[in-house]
Amino acid sequence: MNKESFGTSRQGEVASVYTLENANGMKVRITDYGAALVSIIVPDKNGAMQDVLLGYDNVTGYEDHTCYFGAVIGRNGNRIANAEATINGVVYKLDANDNENNLHSGIKGVDTVIWNIKEQTAASLTLTCTSADLEQGFPGNMDIEVVYHLSDDNAIEINYKAVSDKDTIANFTNHAYFNLSGHASGDVLAQEIMLKASHFTPVIDAKAIPTGEIAPVAGTPMDFTTAKPVGRDIETEDAQLNYGGGYDHNFVLDKTAPGAFELMAEAYAPDTGIVMKAYTDCPAVQLYTGNAITTQDGKQGAVYGKRHGFCLESQYCPNAVNEPNFESPLLKAGEVYTTKTSYQFSVR
C-alpha cells in the first residue's frame, strides 16, 4: 500500500491517493476524496500497462467535476423523480439537481467529502463516512463503509455497507468511466459490450425517469445480449436513444436468484485485447456511454470528450423508491445494507 498527497481541497482538507498492487503488476489508485477510483492499470495483450479509467491528477479536478469520474455515489445512485421520495407515507423533499429531479443523491453527496481511512493493507482499502439525518433530504443518520479489494486474478471488488437509524434509501454505486483502449485513446465506439440483461426500463423523455415498464430488449438498439460494438446502433433513429443522446439506460439483469452474485456485463477492446468482466449482486445496471462528457482536462495531459468512456453502474432501478413495479431500495432502521460489485480484467 502506497499513500501519496493528492492536493488540498477548497475547505483546506488534505486529500490523499492510495495505490493497491497485486502480484501481476496490476495497480488500482483510490483517493479519499469521494472514495473515488482514480486509476486502474492493467496489462494489454502485448504486456504493456494501460490505465483504463478516466480521471484527474489531483483533488481539484474531482471538486470541479461535471461527470462523477470514479466516484462512490450515495445514498442513491441515478435519478429520483421530482426530487421526492415517499417513505412510510412521508414525502421527503430532496435536492433537485437534474431538471426537477434528484440525480446521484444531490449537490453534496458522499462523492464530495473526504472519507476516513479505517483500514489499509497491500490488497485492500477500507473507507468510511457518515451521512447526517436529512442531508440532501434523506432521512436517518447513516454510517457508510466501502472496501476496495484487489485480487491476484486481476479483479477489483467493491463492497458497500451501510446502516441507518431511520428507514431510508440505500442504493450505492460507483461511477467509473472505462476505456479499455486506454484512458487517453479517444472514444469507445469500437469497444464491445455484452449485458446479461434481456430487459430494460424505458424512460418517459429526456429527463430519464423510467415509465415503470420492464421491456424486452429484443428487436431494439438496447439489445446487448450478444456482444456488439458500442457504436453499432448508437446513432439509430430511436426514441430511447434520442432521449439519452446515446445509451444512458437501466438494464434489469437476468438473475438465477434474487441477490445472486453473477456476471452482469463483459466488455472488450479489440486493439488492446483487454477484457473486463463485471459481476454484481444488484438487480440492475446502468449503461452510460459518456454522451454528455464535455471537454475535460484529465490525467497526465489527456483531454476527454464525448463518449470517451463507458459506465456500468450496478444499482436498483432508477426512481425505484417511488415505482412499485421495481425492486425497492428501502433500508429499514438498524438493518445492514451490503452489496458488492467486481470488475475483473484479462486479455484475449
Tab-separated table of N, CA and C in Angstrom, residues 182-315:
chain	number	residue	atom	x	y	z
A	182	GLY	N	-7.340	2.389	-23.232
A	182	GLY	CA	-6.500	3.348	-22.516
A	182	GLY	C	-7.242	4.646	-22.343
A	183	HIS	N	-7.096	5.263	-21.174
A	183	HIS	CA	-7.937	6.417	-20.825
A	183	HIS	C	-7.774	7.586	-21.780
A	184	ALA	N	-6.639	7.688	-22.476
A	184	ALA	CA	-6.377	8.843	-23.338
A	184	ALA	C	-6.561	8.517	-24.815
A	185	SER	N	-7.237	7.408	-25.129
A	185	SER	CA	-7.260	6.895	-26.500
A	185	SER	C	-8.411	7.414	-27.349
A	186	GLY	N	-9.304	8.234	-26.786
A	186	GLY	CA	-10.425	8.742	-27.572
A	186	GLY	C	-11.709	7.992	-27.286
A	187	ASP	N	-12.601	7.932	-28.262
A	187	ASP	CA	-13.927	7.389	-27.997
A	187	ASP	C	-13.906	5.865	-27.893
A	188	VAL	N	-15.000	5.338	-27.315
A	188	VAL	CA	-15.106	3.898	-27.040
A	188	VAL	C	-16.027	3.191	-28.029
A	189	LEU	N	-16.326	3.807	-29.162
A	189	LEU	CA	-17.361	3.287	-30.056
A	189	LEU	C	-17.008	1.932	-30.656
A	190	ALA	N	-15.711	1.619	-30.789
A	190	ALA	CA	-15.305	0.330	-31.351
A	190	ALA	C	-15.221	-0.766	-30.296
A	191	GLN	N	-15.330	-0.391	-29.029
A	191	GLN	CA	-15.252	-1.387	-27.961
A	191	GLN	C	-16.576	-2.125	-27.842
A	192	GLU	N	-16.502	-3.398	-27.476
A	192	GLU	CA	-17.673	-4.258	-27.476
A	192	GLU	C	-18.190	-4.472	-26.060
A	193	ILE	N	-19.511	-4.517	-25.934
A	193	ILE	CA	-20.149	-4.742	-24.635
A	193	ILE	C	-21.225	-5.812	-24.781
A	194	MET	N	-21.269	-6.703	-23.803
A	194	MET	CA	-22.366	-7.646	-23.643
A	194	MET	C	-22.985	-7.396	-22.280
A	195	LEU	N	-24.317	-7.337	-22.221
A	195	LEU	CA	-25.034	-7.193	-20.965
A	195	LEU	C	-25.882	-8.436	-20.728
A	196	LYS	N	-25.821	-8.962	-19.513
A	196	LYS	CA	-26.645	-10.120	-19.175
A	196	LYS	C	-28.023	-9.611	-18.762
A	197	ALA	N	-28.718	-9.064	-19.748
A	197	ALA	CA	-29.994	-8.399	-19.474
A	197	ALA	C	-30.881	-8.489	-20.700
A	198	SER	N	-31.979	-9.186	-20.572
A	198	SER	CA	-32.934	-9.298	-21.672
A	198	SER	C	-34.044	-8.259	-21.581
A	199	HIS	N	-33.992	-7.408	-20.527
A	199	HIS	CA	-34.994	-6.361	-20.360
A	199	HIS	C	-34.328	-5.056	-19.905
A	200	PHE	N	-34.980	-3.940	-20.203
A	200	PHE	CA	-34.527	-2.624	-19.737
A	200	PHE	C	-35.735	-1.823	-19.299
A	201	THR	N	-35.468	-0.664	-18.717
A	201	THR	CA	-36.556	0.188	-18.239
A	201	THR	C	-36.623	1.443	-19.110
A	202	PRO	N	-37.534	1.480	-20.074
A	202	PRO	CA	-37.656	2.655	-20.938
A	202	PRO	C	-37.945	3.918	-20.123
A	203	VAL	N	-37.493	5.059	-20.635
A	203	VAL	CA	-37.710	6.333	-19.953
A	203	VAL	C	-38.809	7.119	-20.659
A	204	ILE	N	-39.388	8.043	-19.896
A	204	ILE	CA	-40.530	8.814	-20.395
A	204	ILE	C	-40.088	9.830	-21.446
A	205	ASP	N	-38.958	10.505	-21.148
A	205	ASP	CA	-38.476	11.576	-22.019
A	205	ASP	C	-37.011	11.817	-21.697
A	206	ALA	N	-36.461	12.944	-22.145
A	206	ALA	CA	-35.047	13.241	-21.961
A	206	ALA	C	-34.660	13.459	-20.505
A	207	LYS	N	-35.630	13.586	-19.604
A	207	LYS	CA	-35.320	13.728	-18.183
A	207	LYS	C	-34.972	12.391	-17.537
A	208	ALA	N	-35.125	11.299	-18.299
A	208	ALA	CA	-34.588	9.974	-17.976
A	208	ALA	C	-35.230	9.285	-16.784
A	209	ILE	N	-36.486	9.597	-16.490
A	209	ILE	CA	-37.233	8.857	-15.463
A	209	ILE	C	-37.946	7.690	-16.135
A	210	PRO	N	-37.775	6.461	-15.632
A	210	PRO	CA	-38.437	5.316	-16.257
A	210	PRO	C	-39.961	5.412	-16.200
A	211	THR	N	-40.580	4.780	-17.174
A	211	THR	CA	-42.043	4.736	-17.224
A	211	THR	C	-42.619	3.785	-16.177
A	212	GLY	N	-41.807	2.862	-15.685
A	212	GLY	CA	-42.267	1.789	-14.804
A	212	GLY	C	-42.345	0.453	-15.507
A	213	GLU	N	-42.290	0.493	-16.830
A	213	GLU	CA	-42.319	-0.737	-17.622
A	213	GLU	C	-40.955	-1.424	-17.577
A	214	ILE	N	-40.959	-2.746	-17.573
A	214	ILE	CA	-39.748	-3.548	-17.756
A	214	ILE	C	-39.913	-4.217	-19.111
A	215	ALA	N	-39.200	-3.685	-20.121
A	215	ALA	CA	-39.478	-4.027	-21.513
A	215	ALA	C	-38.385	-4.922	-22.088
A	216	PRO	N	-38.739	-5.812	-23.004
A	216	PRO	CA	-37.715	-6.649	-23.638
A	216	PRO	C	-36.809	-5.825	-24.549
A	217	VAL	N	-35.527	-6.210	-24.592
A	217	VAL	CA	-34.575	-5.524	-25.473
A	217	VAL	C	-34.614	-6.090	-26.885
A	218	ALA	N	-35.157	-7.277	-27.050
A	218	ALA	CA	-35.155	-7.956	-28.348
A	218	ALA	C	-35.763	-7.073	-29.429
A	219	GLY	N	-35.054	-6.968	-30.547
A	219	GLY	CA	-35.552	-6.186	-31.665
A	219	GLY	C	-35.356	-4.694	-31.538
A	220	THR	N	-34.612	-4.251	-30.512
A	220	THR	CA	-34.356	-2.828	-30.298
A	220	THR	C	-32.846	-2.579	-30.248
A	221	PRO	N	-32.421	-1.306	-30.366
A	221	PRO	CA	-30.997	-0.998	-30.227
A	221	PRO	C	-30.463	-1.247	-28.810
A	222	MET	N	-31.369	-1.538	-27.869
A	222	MET	CA	-30.964	-1.813	-26.487
A	222	MET	C	-30.486	-3.251	-26.289
A	223	ASP	N	-30.487	-4.037	-27.320
A	223	ASP	CA	-30.130	-5.445	-27.199
A	223	ASP	C	-28.617	-5.626	-27.193
A	224	PHE	N	-28.081	-5.881	-25.990
A	224	PHE	CA	-26.674	-6.211	-25.815
A	224	PHE	C	-26.517	-7.645	-25.307
A	225	THR	N	-27.515	-8.488	-25.516
A	225	THR	CA	-27.435	-9.860	-25.012
A	225	THR	C	-26.335	-10.642	-25.727
A	226	THR	N	-25.998	-10.228	-26.941
A	226	THR	CA	-24.796	-10.689	-27.639
A	226	THR	C	-23.875	-9.490	-27.783
A	227	ALA	N	-22.587	-9.692	-27.566
A	227	ALA	CA	-21.639	-8.575	-27.604
A	227	ALA	C	-21.701	-7.843	-28.935
A	228	LYS	N	-21.665	-6.510	-28.858
A	228	LYS	CA	-21.628	-5.687	-30.063
A	228	LYS	C	-20.837	-4.419	-29.781
A	229	PRO	N	-20.285	-3.777	-30.810
A	229	PRO	CA	-19.594	-2.505	-30.602
A	229	PRO	C	-20.547	-1.440	-30.055
A	230	VAL	N	-20.042	-0.638	-29.151
A	230	VAL	CA	-20.846	0.433	-28.561
A	230	VAL	C	-21.461	1.313	-29.646
A	231	GLY	N	-20.704	1.561	-30.691
A	231	GLY	CA	-21.154	2.495	-31.712
A	231	GLY	C	-22.038	1.908	-32.786
A	232	ARG	N	-22.280	0.598	-32.751
A	232	ARG	CA	-23.005	-0.015	-33.868
A	232	ARG	C	-24.396	0.576	-34.067
A	233	ASP	N	-25.136	0.731	-32.967
A	233	ASP	CA	-26.525	1.199	-33.059
A	233	ASP	C	-26.749	2.554	-32.402
A	234	ILE	N	-25.679	3.183	-31.920
A	234	ILE	CA	-25.862	4.336	-31.029
A	234	ILE	C	-26.486	5.540	-31.737
A	235	GLU	N	-26.328	5.622	-33.053
A	235	GLU	CA	-26.926	6.740	-33.802
A	235	GLU	C	-28.221	6.344	-34.495
A	236	THR	N	-28.743	5.167	-34.168
A	236	THR	CA	-30.020	4.735	-34.735
A	236	THR	C	-31.126	5.730	-34.384
A	237	GLU	N	-32.021	5.977	-35.320
A	237	GLU	CA	-33.162	6.852	-35.042
A	237	GLU	C	-34.145	6.069	-34.172
A	238	ASP	N	-34.050	6.327	-32.881
A	238	ASP	CA	-34.821	5.584	-31.888
A	238	ASP	C	-35.152	6.537	-30.754
A	239	ALA	N	-36.389	6.528	-30.298
A	239	ALA	CA	-36.811	7.493	-29.272
A	239	ALA	C	-35.970	7.382	-28.016
A	240	GLN	N	-35.703	6.161	-27.554
A	240	GLN	CA	-34.940	5.995	-26.318
A	240	GLN	C	-33.513	6.535	-26.463
A	241	LEU	N	-32.871	6.252	-27.575
A	241	LEU	CA	-31.522	6.771	-27.803
A	241	LEU	C	-31.539	8.289	-27.963
A	242	ASN	N	-32.582	8.810	-28.593
A	242	ASN	CA	-32.690	10.264	-28.732
A	242	ASN	C	-32.822	10.934	-27.367
A	243	TYR	N	-33.596	10.342	-26.473
A	243	TYR	CA	-33.755	10.916	-25.131
A	243	TYR	C	-32.417	11.006	-24.406
A	244	GLY	N	-31.603	9.968	-24.528
A	244	GLY	CA	-30.342	9.924	-23.779
A	244	GLY	C	-29.153	10.479	-24.527
A	245	GLY	N	-29.335	10.844	-25.791
A	245	GLY	CA	-28.200	11.252	-26.602
A	245	GLY	C	-27.235	10.101	-26.828
A	246	GLY	N	-27.772	8.876	-26.787
A	246	GLY	CA	-26.969	7.657	-26.800
A	246	GLY	C	-27.472	6.767	-25.681
A	247	TYR	N	-26.647	5.838	-25.254
A	247	TYR	CA	-27.061	4.950	-24.166
A	247	TYR	C	-26.879	5.636	-22.815
A	248	ASP	N	-27.966	5.746	-22.087
A	248	ASP	CA	-27.972	6.194	-20.697
A	248	ASP	C	-29.205	5.560	-20.068
A	249	HIS	N	-29.175	4.224	-20.005
A	249	HIS	CA	-30.366	3.450	-19.674
A	249	HIS	C	-30.063	2.357	-18.663
A	250	ASN	N	-31.096	2.012	-17.930
A	250	ASN	CA	-31.023	0.979	-16.909
A	250	ASN	C	-31.492	-0.354	-17.486
A	251	PHE	N	-30.683	-1.381	-17.236
A	251	PHE	CA	-30.992	-2.731	-17.703
A	251	PHE	C	-31.237	-3.632	-16.496
A	252	VAL	N	-32.318	-4.405	-16.557
A	252	VAL	CA	-32.668	-5.330	-15.481
A	252	VAL	C	-31.949	-6.650	-15.740
A	253	LEU	N	-31.118	-7.061	-14.797
A	253	LEU	CA	-30.254	-8.212	-15.018
A	253	LEU	C	-31.030	-9.526	-14.945
A	254	ASP	N	-30.611	-10.467	-15.764
A	254	ASP	CA	-31.176	-11.814	-15.745
A	254	ASP	C	-30.496	-12.592	-14.629
A	255	LYS	N	-31.199	-12.802	-13.524
A	255	LYS	CA	-30.633	-13.431	-12.336
A	255	LYS	C	-31.138	-14.861	-12.180
A	256	THR	N	-30.250	-15.743	-11.716
A	256	THR	CA	-30.704	-17.092	-11.381
A	256	THR	C	-31.485	-17.099	-10.078
A	257	ALA	N	-31.219	-16.097	-9.219
A	257	ALA	CA	-31.942	-15.929	-7.959
A	257	ALA	C	-31.747	-14.492	-7.509
A	258	PRO	N	-32.719	-13.912	-6.786
A	258	PRO	CA	-32.547	-12.539	-6.290
A	258	PRO	C	-31.294	-12.436	-5.415
A	259	GLY	N	-30.481	-11.423	-5.676
A	259	GLY	CA	-29.291	-11.190	-4.869
A	259	GLY	C	-28.099	-12.059	-5.223
A	260	ALA	N	-28.220	-12.891	-6.244
A	260	ALA	CA	-27.089	-13.742	-6.647
A	260	ALA	C	-25.961	-12.874	-7.198
A	261	PHE	N	-24.718	-13.220	-6.801
A	261	PHE	CA	-23.532	-12.511	-7.300
A	261	PHE	C	-23.121	-13.182	-8.610
A	262	GLU	N	-23.421	-12.511	-9.721
A	262	GLU	CA	-23.273	-13.121	-11.034
A	262	GLU	C	-22.752	-12.111	-12.044
A	263	LEU	N	-22.341	-12.630	-13.189
A	263	LEU	CA	-21.903	-11.781	-14.289
A	263	LEU	C	-23.019	-10.819	-14.689
A	264	MET	N	-22.668	-9.528	-14.807
A	264	MET	CA	-23.652	-8.561	-15.310
A	264	MET	C	-23.278	-8.039	-16.691
A	265	ALA	N	-21.962	-8.037	-17.014
A	265	ALA	CA	-21.527	-7.467	-18.280
A	265	ALA	C	-20.130	-7.955	-18.624
A	266	GLU	N	-19.821	-7.899	-19.916
A	266	GLU	CA	-18.461	-8.157	-20.383
A	266	GLU	C	-18.143	-7.123	-21.449
A	267	ALA	N	-16.948	-6.537	-21.358
A	267	ALA	CA	-16.520	-5.536	-22.326
A	267	ALA	C	-15.158	-5.929	-22.888
A	268	TYR	N	-14.864	-5.456	-24.111
A	268	TYR	CA	-13.657	-5.887	-24.814
A	268	TYR	C	-13.202	-4.792	-25.760
A	269	ALA	N	-11.886	-4.539	-25.770
A	269	ALA	CA	-11.296	-3.601	-26.718
A	269	ALA	C	-10.435	-4.388	-27.700
A	270	PRO	N	-10.815	-4.476	-28.968
A	270	PRO	CA	-10.036	-5.276	-29.927
A	270	PRO	C	-8.594	-4.815	-30.087
A	271	ASP	N	-8.325	-3.499	-29.971
A	271	ASP	CA	-6.960	-3.025	-30.219
A	271	ASP	C	-5.988	-3.415	-29.109
A	272	THR	N	-6.420	-3.363	-27.853
A	272	THR	CA	-5.535	-3.739	-26.745
A	272	THR	C	-5.734	-5.178	-26.303
A	273	GLY	N	-6.857	-5.783	-26.703
A	273	GLY	CA	-7.163	-7.141	-26.265
A	273	GLY	C	-7.655	-7.229	-24.840
A	274	ILE	N	-7.861	-6.097	-24.186
A	274	ILE	CA	-8.275	-6.105	-22.783
A	274	ILE	C	-9.751	-6.472	-22.674
A	275	VAL	N	-10.027	-7.421	-21.781
A	275	VAL	CA	-11.378	-7.873	-21.481
A	275	VAL	C	-11.714	-7.480	-20.054
A	276	MET	N	-12.907	-6.982	-19.819
A	276	MET	CA	-13.377	-6.701	-18.460
A	276	MET	C	-14.697	-7.427	-18.250
A	277	LYS	N	-14.724	-8.299	-17.240
A	277	LYS	CA	-15.965	-8.947	-16.832
A	277	LYS	C	-16.430	-8.296	-15.536
A	278	ALA	N	-17.690	-7.894	-15.504
A	278	ALA	CA	-18.243	-7.219	-14.335
A	278	ALA	C	-19.295	-8.110	-13.691
A	279	TYR	N	-19.220	-8.231	-12.368
A	279	TYR	CA	-20.123	-9.081	-11.586
A	279	TYR	C	-20.804	-8.233	-10.511
A	280	THR	N	-22.027	-8.584	-10.157
A	280	THR	CA	-22.719	-7.862	-9.086
A	280	THR	C	-23.817	-8.721	-8.478
A	281	ASP	N	-24.234	-8.339	-7.264
A	281	ASP	CA	-25.433	-8.930	-6.669
A	281	ASP	C	-26.630	-7.992	-6.783
A	282	CYS	N	-26.445	-6.844	-7.440
A	282	CYS	CA	-27.528	-5.873	-7.622
A	282	CYS	C	-28.511	-6.356	-8.693
A	283	PRO	N	-29.733	-5.817	-8.684
A	283	PRO	CA	-30.736	-6.266	-9.658
A	283	PRO	C	-30.621	-5.634	-11.036
A	284	ALA	N	-29.818	-4.547	-11.168
A	284	ALA	CA	-29.818	-3.798	-12.421
A	284	ALA	C	-28.472	-3.128	-12.643
A	285	VAL	N	-28.278	-2.637	-13.854
A	285	VAL	CA	-27.054	-1.910	-14.203
A	285	VAL	C	-27.409	-0.792	-15.176
A	286	GLN	N	-26.798	0.365	-14.966
A	286	GLN	CA	-26.957	1.489	-15.880
A	286	GLN	C	-25.789	1.492	-16.855
A	287	LEU	N	-26.101	1.382	-18.137
A	287	LEU	CA	-25.088	1.574	-19.174
A	287	LEU	C	-25.130	3.034	-19.603
A	288	TYR	N	-23.999	3.724	-19.434
A	288	TYR	CA	-23.891	5.112	-19.858
A	288	TYR	C	-22.663	5.230	-20.746
A	289	THR	N	-22.837	5.822	-21.914
A	289	THR	CA	-21.748	5.887	-22.880
A	289	THR	C	-21.099	7.273	-22.968
A	290	GLY	N	-21.147	8.018	-21.880
A	290	GLY	CA	-20.417	9.288	-21.818
A	290	GLY	C	-20.899	10.316	-22.821
A	291	ASN	N	-22.198	10.303	-23.121
A	291	ASN	CA	-22.736	11.195	-24.143
A	291	ASN	C	-22.609	12.669	-23.783
A	292	ALA	N	-22.579	12.963	-22.475
A	292	ALA	CA	-22.575	14.366	-22.035
A	292	ALA	C	-21.207	14.809	-21.505
A	293	ILE	N	-20.155	14.017	-21.767
A	293	ILE	CA	-18.820	14.468	-21.347
A	293	ILE	C	-18.440	15.684	-22.189
A	294	THR	N	-18.313	16.818	-21.524
A	294	THR	CA	-17.769	17.999	-22.194
A	294	THR	C	-16.251	17.926	-22.110
A	295	THR	N	-15.553	18.823	-22.793
A	295	THR	CA	-14.091	18.786	-22.801
A	295	THR	C	-13.548	18.853	-21.379
A	296	GLN	N	-12.795	17.814	-21.012
A	296	GLN	CA	-12.255	17.688	-19.662
A	296	GLN	C	-10.739	17.520	-19.729
A	297	ASP	N	-10.019	18.282	-18.908
A	297	ASP	CA	-8.577	18.091	-18.783
A	297	ASP	C	-8.335	16.967	-17.784
A	298	GLY	N	-7.966	15.802	-18.283
A	298	GLY	CA	-7.821	14.625	-17.450
A	298	GLY	C	-6.408	14.377	-16.993
A	299	LYS	N	-6.170	13.166	-16.561
A	299	LYS	CA	-4.862	12.751	-16.048
A	299	LYS	C	-3.775	12.868	-17.118
A	300	GLN	N	-2.586	13.223	-16.672
A	300	GLN	CA	-1.375	13.136	-17.500
A	300	GLN	C	-1.524	13.835	-18.846
A	301	GLY	N	-2.258	14.962	-18.842
A	301	GLY	CA	-2.397	15.760	-20.051
A	301	GLY	C	-3.462	15.274	-21.012
A	302	ALA	N	-4.174	14.219	-20.658
A	302	ALA	CA	-5.239	13.726	-21.537
A	302	ALA	C	-6.382	14.730	-21.596
A	303	VAL	N	-7.027	14.799	-22.747
A	303	VAL	CA	-8.225	15.610	-22.907
A	303	VAL	C	-9.367	14.667	-23.252
A	304	TYR	N	-10.392	14.642	-22.405
A	304	TYR	CA	-11.529	13.755	-22.605
A	304	TYR	C	-12.666	14.516	-23.271
A	305	GLY	N	-13.481	13.767	-23.996
A	305	GLY	CA	-14.636	14.355	-24.654
A	305	GLY	C	-15.773	13.358	-24.758
A	306	LYS	N	-16.745	13.704	-25.579
A	306	LYS	CA	-17.957	12.901	-25.737
A	306	LYS	C	-17.624	11.451	-26.064
A	307	ARG	N	-18.209	10.533	-25.277
A	307	ARG	CA	-18.109	9.091	-25.478
A	307	ARG	C	-16.685	8.557	-25.381
A	308	HIS	N	-15.867	9.201	-24.562
A	308	HIS	CA	-14.504	8.718	-24.337
A	308	HIS	C	-14.447	7.670	-23.221
A	309	GLY	N	-15.584	7.341	-22.623
A	309	GLY	CA	-15.633	6.299	-21.609
A	309	GLY	C	-17.051	5.764	-21.502
A	310	PHE	N	-17.167	4.563	-20.937
A	310	PHE	CA	-18.491	3.996	-20.667
A	310	PHE	C	-18.570	3.594	-19.208
A	311	CYS	N	-19.780	3.637	-18.659
A	311	CYS	CA	-20.028	3.275	-17.267
A	311	CYS	C	-20.930	2.048	-17.212
A	312	LEU	N	-20.662	1.197	-16.232
A	312	LEU	CA	-21.524	0.058	-15.902
A	312	LEU	C	-21.819	0.163	-14.418
A	313	GLU	N	-22.897	0.888	-14.075
A	313	GLU	CA	-23.210	1.234	-12.695
A	313	GLU	C	-24.231	0.245	-12.127
A	314	SER	N	-23.763	-0.657	-11.276
A	314	SER	CA	-24.662	-1.619	-10.631
A	314	SER	C	-25.574	-0.876	-9.659
A	315	GLN	N	-26.860	-1.284	-9.592
A	315	GLN	CA	-27.818	-0.445	-8.867
A	315	GLN	C	-29.180	-1.109	-8.744
